[in-house]
CSV table of C-alpha atoms and ligand atoms in Angstrom, one decimal:
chain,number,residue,atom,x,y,z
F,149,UNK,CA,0.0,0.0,0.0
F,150,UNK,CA,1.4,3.6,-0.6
F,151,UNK,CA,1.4,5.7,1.8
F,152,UNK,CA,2.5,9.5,2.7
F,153,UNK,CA,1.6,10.8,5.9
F,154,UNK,CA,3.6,14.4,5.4
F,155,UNK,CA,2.5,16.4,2.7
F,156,UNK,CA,1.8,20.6,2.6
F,157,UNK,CA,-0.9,22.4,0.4
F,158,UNK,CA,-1.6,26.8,-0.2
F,159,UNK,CA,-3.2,26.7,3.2
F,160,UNK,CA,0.4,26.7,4.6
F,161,UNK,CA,3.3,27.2,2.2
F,162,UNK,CA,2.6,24.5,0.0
F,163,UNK,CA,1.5,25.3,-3.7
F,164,UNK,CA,-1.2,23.4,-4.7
F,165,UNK,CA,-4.9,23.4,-3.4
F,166,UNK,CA,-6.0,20.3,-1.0
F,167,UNK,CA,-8.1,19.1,-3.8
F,168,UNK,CA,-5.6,19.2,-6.2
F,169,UNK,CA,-3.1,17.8,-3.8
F,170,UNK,CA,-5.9,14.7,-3.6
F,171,UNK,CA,-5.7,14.4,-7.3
F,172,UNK,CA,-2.2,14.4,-7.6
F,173,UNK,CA,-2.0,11.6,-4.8
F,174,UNK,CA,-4.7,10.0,-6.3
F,175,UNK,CA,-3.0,9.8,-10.0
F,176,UNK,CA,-0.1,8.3,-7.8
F,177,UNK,CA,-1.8,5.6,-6.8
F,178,UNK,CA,-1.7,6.3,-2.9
F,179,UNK,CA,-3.8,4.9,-0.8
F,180,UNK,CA,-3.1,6.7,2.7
F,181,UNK,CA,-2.5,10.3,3.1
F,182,UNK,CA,-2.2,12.9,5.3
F,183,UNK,CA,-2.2,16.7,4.7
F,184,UNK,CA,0.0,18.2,7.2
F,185,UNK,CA,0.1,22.0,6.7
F,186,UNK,CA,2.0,24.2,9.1
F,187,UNK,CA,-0.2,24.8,12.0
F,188,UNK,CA,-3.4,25.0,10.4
F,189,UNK,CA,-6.0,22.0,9.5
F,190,UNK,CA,-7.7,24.2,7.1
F,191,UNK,CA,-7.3,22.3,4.4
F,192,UNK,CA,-9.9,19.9,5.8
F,193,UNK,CA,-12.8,22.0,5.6
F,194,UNK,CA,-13.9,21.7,1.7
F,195,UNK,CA,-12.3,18.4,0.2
F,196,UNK,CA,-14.2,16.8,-2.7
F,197,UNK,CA,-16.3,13.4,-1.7
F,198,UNK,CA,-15.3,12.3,-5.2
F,199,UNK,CA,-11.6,12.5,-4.2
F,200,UNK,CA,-11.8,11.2,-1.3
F,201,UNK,CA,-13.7,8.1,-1.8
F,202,UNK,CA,-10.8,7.1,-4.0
F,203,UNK,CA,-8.0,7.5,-1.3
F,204,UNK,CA,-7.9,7.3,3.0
F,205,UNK,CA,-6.9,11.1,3.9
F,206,UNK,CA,-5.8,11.1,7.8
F,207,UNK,CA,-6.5,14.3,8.8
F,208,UNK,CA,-3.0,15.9,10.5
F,209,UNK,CA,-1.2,19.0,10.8
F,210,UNK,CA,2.8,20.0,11.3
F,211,UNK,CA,3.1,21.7,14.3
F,212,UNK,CA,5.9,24.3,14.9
F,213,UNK,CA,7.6,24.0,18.4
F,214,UNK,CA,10.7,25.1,20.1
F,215,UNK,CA,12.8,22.9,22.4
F,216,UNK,CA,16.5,24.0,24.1
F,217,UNK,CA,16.5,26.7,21.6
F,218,UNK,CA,15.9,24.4,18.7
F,219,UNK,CA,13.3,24.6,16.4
F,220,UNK,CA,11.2,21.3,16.2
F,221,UNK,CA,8.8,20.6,14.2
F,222,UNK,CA,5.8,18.1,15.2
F,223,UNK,CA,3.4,16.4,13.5
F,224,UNK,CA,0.2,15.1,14.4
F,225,UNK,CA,-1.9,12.1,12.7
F,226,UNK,CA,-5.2,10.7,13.2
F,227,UNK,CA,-6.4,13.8,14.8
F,228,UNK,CA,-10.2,14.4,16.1
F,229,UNK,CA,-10.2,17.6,14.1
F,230,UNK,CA,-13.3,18.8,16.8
F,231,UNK,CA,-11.2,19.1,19.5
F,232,UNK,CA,-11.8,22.0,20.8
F,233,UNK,CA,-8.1,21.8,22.7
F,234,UNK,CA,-6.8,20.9,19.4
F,235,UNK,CA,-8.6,24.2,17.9
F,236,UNK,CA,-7.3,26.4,20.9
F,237,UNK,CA,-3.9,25.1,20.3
F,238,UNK,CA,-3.9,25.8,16.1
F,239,UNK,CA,-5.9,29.4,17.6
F,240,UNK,CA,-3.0,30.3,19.4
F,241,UNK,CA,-0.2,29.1,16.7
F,242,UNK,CA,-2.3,31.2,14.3
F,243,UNK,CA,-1.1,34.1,16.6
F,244,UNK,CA,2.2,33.1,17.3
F,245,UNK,CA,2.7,33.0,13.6
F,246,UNK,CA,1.5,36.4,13.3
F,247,UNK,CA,3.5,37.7,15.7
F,248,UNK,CA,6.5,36.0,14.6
F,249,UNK,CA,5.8,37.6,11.4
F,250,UNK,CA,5.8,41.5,13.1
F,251,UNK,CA,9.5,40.8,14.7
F,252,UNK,CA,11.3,39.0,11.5
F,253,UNK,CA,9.8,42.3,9.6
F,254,UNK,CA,11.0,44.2,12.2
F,255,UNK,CA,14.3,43.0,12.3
F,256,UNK,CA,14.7,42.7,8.1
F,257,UNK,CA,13.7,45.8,7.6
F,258,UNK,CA,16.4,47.1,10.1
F,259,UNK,CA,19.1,45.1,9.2
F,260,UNK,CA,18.5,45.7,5.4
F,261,UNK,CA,17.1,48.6,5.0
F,262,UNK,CA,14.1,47.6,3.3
F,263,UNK,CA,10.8,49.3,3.1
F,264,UNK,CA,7.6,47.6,4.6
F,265,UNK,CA,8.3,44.1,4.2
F,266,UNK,CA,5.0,42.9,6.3
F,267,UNK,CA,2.7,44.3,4.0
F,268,UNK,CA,4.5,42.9,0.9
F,269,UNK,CA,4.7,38.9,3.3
F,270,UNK,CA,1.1,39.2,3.5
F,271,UNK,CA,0.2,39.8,0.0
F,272,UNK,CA,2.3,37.2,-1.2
F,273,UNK,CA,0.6,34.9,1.9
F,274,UNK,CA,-2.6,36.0,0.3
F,275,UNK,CA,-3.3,37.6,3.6
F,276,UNK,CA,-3.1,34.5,5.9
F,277,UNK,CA,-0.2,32.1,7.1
F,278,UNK,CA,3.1,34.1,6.4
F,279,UNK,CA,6.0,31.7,6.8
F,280,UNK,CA,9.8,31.5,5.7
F,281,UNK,CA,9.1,31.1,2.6
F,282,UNK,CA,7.0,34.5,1.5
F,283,UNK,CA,9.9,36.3,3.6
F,284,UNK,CA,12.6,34.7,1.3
F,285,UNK,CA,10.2,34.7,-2.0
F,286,UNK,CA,10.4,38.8,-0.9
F,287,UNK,CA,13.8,39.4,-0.8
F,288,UNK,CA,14.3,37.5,-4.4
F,289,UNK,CA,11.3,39.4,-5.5
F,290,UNK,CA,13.4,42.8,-4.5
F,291,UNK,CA,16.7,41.8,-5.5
F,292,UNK,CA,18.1,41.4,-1.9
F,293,UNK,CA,19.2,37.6,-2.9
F,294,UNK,CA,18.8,35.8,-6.2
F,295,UNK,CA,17.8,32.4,-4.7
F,296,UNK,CA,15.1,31.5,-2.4
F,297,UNK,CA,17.4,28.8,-1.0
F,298,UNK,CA,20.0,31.5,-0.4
F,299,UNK,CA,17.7,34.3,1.5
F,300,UNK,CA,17.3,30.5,3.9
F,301,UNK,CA,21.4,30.3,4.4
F,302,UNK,CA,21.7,34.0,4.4
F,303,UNK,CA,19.1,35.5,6.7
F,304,UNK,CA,16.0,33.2,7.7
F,305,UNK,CA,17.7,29.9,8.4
F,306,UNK,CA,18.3,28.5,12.1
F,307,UNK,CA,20.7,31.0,13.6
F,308,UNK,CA,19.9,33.9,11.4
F,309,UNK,CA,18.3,37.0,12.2
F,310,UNK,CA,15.0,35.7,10.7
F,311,UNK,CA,15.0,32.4,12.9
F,312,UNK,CA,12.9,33.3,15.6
F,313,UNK,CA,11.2,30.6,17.2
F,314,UNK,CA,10.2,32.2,21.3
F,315,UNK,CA,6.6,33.1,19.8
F,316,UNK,CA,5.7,29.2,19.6
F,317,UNK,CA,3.8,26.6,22.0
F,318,UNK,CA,6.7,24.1,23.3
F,319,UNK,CA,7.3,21.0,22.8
F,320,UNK,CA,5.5,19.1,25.4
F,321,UNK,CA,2.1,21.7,25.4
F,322,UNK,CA,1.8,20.4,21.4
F,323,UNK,CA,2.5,17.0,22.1
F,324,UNK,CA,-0.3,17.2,24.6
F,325,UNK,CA,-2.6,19.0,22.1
F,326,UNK,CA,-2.1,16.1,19.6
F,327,UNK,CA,-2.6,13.2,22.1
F,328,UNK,CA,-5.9,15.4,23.6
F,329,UNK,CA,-7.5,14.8,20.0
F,330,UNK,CA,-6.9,11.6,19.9
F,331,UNK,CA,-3.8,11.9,17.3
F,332,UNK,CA,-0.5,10.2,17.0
F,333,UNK,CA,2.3,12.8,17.8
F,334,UNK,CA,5.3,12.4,15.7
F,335,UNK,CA,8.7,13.9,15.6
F,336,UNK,CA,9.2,15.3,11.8
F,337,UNK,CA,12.3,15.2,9.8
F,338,UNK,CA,14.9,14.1,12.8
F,339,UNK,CA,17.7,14.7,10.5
F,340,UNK,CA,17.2,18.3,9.9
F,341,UNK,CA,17.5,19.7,12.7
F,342,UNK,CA,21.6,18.3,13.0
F,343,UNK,CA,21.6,17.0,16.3
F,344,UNK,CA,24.4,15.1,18.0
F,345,UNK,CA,23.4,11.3,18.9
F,346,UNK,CA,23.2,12.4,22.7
F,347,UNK,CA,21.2,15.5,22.1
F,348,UNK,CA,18.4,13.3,19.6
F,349,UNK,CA,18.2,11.3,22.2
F,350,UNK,CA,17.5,13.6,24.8
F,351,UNK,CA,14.9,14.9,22.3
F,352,UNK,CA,13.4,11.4,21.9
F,353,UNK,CA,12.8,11.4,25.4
F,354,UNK,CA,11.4,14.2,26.2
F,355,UNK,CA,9.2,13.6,23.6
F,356,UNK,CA,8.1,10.3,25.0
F,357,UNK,CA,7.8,11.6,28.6
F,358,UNK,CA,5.2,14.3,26.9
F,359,UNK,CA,3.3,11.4,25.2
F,360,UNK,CA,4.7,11.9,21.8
F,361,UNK,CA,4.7,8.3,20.3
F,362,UNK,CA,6.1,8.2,16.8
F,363,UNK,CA,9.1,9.6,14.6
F,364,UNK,CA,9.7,9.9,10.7
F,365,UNK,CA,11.8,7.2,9.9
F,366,UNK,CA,11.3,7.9,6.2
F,367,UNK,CA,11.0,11.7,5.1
F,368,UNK,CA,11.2,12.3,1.3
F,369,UNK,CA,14.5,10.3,-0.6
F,370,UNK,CA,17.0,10.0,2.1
F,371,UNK,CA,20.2,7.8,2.4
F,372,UNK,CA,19.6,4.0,3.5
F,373,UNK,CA,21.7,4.4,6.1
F,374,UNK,CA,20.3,7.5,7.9
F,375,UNK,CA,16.8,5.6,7.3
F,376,UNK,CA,18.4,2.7,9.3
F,377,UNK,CA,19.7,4.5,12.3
F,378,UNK,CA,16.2,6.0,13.0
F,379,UNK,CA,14.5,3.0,13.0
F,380,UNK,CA,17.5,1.9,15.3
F,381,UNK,CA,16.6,4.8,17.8
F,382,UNK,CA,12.8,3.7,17.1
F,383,UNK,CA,13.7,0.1,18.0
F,384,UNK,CA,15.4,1.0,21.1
F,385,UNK,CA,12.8,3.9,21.8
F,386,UNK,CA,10.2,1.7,21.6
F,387,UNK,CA,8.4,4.5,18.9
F,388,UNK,CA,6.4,4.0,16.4
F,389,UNK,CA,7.9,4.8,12.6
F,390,UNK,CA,5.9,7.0,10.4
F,391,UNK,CA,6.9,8.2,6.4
F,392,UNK,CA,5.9,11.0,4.7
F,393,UNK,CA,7.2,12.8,1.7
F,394,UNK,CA,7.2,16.4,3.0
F,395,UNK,CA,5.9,17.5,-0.7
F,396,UNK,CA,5.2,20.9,-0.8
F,397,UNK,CA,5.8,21.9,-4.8
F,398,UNK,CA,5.6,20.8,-8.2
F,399,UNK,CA,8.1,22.7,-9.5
F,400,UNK,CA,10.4,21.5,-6.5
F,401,UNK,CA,12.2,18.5,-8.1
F,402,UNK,CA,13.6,16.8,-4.5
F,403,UNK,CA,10.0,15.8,-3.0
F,404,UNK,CA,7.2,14.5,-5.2
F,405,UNK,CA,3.8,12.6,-3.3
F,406,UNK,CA,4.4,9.0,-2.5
F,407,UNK,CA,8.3,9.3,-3.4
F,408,UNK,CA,10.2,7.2,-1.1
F,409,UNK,CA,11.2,3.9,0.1
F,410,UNK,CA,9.6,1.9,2.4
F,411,UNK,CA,9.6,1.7,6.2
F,412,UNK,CA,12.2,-0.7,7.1
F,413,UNK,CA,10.5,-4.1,8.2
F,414,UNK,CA,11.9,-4.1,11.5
F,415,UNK,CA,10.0,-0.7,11.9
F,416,UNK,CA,6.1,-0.3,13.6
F,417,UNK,CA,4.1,1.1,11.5
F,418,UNK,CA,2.3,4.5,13.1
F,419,UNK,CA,-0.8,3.4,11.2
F,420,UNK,CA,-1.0,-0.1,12.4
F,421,UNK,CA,-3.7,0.6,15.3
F,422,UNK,CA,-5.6,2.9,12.9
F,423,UNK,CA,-8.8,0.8,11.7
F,424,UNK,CA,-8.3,1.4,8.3
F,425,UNK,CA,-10.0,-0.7,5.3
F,426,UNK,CA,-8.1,-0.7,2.1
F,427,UNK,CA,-10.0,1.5,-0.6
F,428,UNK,CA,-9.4,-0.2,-3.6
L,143,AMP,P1,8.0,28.5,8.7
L,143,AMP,O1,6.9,27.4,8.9
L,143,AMP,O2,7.4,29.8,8.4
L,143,AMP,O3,9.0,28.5,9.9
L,143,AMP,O4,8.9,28.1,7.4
L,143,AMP,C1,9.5,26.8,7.4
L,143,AMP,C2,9.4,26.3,6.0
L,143,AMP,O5,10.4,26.9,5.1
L,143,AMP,C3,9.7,24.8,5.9
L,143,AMP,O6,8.6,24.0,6.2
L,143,AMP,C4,10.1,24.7,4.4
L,143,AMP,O7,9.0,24.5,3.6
L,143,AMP,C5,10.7,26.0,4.1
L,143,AMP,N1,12.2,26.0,4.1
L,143,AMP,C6,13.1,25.8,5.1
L,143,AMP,N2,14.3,25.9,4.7
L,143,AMP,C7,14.3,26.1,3.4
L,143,AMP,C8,15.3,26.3,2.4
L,143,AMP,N3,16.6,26.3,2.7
L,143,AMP,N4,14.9,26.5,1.1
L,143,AMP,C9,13.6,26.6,0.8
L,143,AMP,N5,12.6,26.4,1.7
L,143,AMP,C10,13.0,26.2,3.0
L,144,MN,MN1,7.0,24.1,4.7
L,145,MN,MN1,8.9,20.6,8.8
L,146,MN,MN1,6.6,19.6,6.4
């Protein structure tokens, strides 16, 4: 069965619509999906019955999060999307976005003496979630950078001016919103945050302490052997393994829906308590 349990649509800083990201999926033949947009479940409010009769969509959402000064992102599967914790929770991310927003202006606009940069972020955001991305889609636009992936290395990536994390719910208080609404809580992408062995560890167990239960093993084409040490940690962790493909972008040529390899066997699957019947 194909699965991807980490994908992003234009209700966070993905590019296509949730319907169309259901048709892509569809055309790819996977069976098991998740939309996981940044902080928001949006996405879940208008999806066609015709779509999804033809695949099982999980509803889930990527939480941001901070922990030791590290930006960590969470997600959560199998969510009760009428939580109302859950709702207060992506409520009060909504805000912390927003104000995150204000202060990375703030600071660009200081440090490179640029004009108004919040109101040109929330154009481009069409006038909702601003993330990285429409701060680093400006600065190309104005000729501060020539590369998206460079305004990242240059000024929004961790450790840059633009990497300000202090406005988000922590680790454990999303963990606990995910596990409140029924929902698997997952760490994402272990890999790119750079940890040392000791300090992933660490992270794993906090994690667990706050109820989290699950990690990417698999997160878009990685080497074997990084997908083999995390089912290692998941093994010893006793967590379960989830996969996702983190798609966010046609045009981007590193992640497509459904691209990856398969959870290694000595890996428990996230989904296996979920009662899910096969749609053929
Ligand atoms: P935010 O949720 O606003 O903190 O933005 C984080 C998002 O920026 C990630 O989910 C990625 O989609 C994107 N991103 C992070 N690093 C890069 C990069 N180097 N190049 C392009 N996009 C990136
Ligand atoms: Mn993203
Ligand atoms: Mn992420
Ligand atoms: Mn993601």
């Amino acid at each position: 069965m194909k699965i991807d349990l980490h994908t992003h649509t234009n209700h966070s800083d993905g590019k296509l619509s949730p319907d169309e990201l259901l048709d892509r999926a569809i055309k790819r033949r996977i069976k098991l999906l998740s939309i996981t947009d940044h902080d928001t479940v949006t996405a879940y409010k208008n999806l066609s019955g015709s779509k999804t009769a033809q695949l099982k969509v999980i509803p889930g959402i990527e939480f941001s999060t901070t922990w030791q000064g590290i930006g960590i992102h969470i997600v959560g599967l199998n969510l009760n999307l009428d939580d109302p914790g859950l709702q207060k929770g992506v409520d009060f991310q909504t805000g912390a976005r927003h104000e995150r927003a204000i202060k990375i202006a703030e600071r660009l606009e200081k440090k490179l003496d640029i004009e108004n940069p919040l109101a040109a972020v929330t154009e481009l955001s069409n006038r909702k979630h601003i993330g990285r991305p429409h701060f680093a889609q400006h600065l190309v636009n104005i000729g501060v950078v020539s590369q998206i992936d460079i305004a990242f290395k240059k000024y929004l990536g961790p450790g840059k001016i633009g990497d300000i994390k202090e406005t988000w719910a922590s680790l454990e208080q999303v963990t606990e919103w995910i596990t409140n609404a029924d929902g698997a809580a997952v760490i994402a992408h272990p890999l790119k945050y750079k940890l040392t062995r000791t300090k992933l560890i660490r992270l794993i167990d906090t994690f667990k302490g706050a109820g989290g239960t699950a990690m990417e093993v698999v997160n878009g084409r990685q080497k074997r052997d990084d997908t083999e040490r995390l089912a290692a940690h998941c093994e010893s962790k006793g967590l379960l393994a989830s996969c996702g493909s983190d798609f966010h972008d046609p045009e981007f040529n590193w992640t497509e829906v459904g691209d990856m390899t398969d959870l290694p066997e000595r890996c428990q699957p996230v989904w296996t308590d979920w009662s899910i019947t096969e749609i053929d």
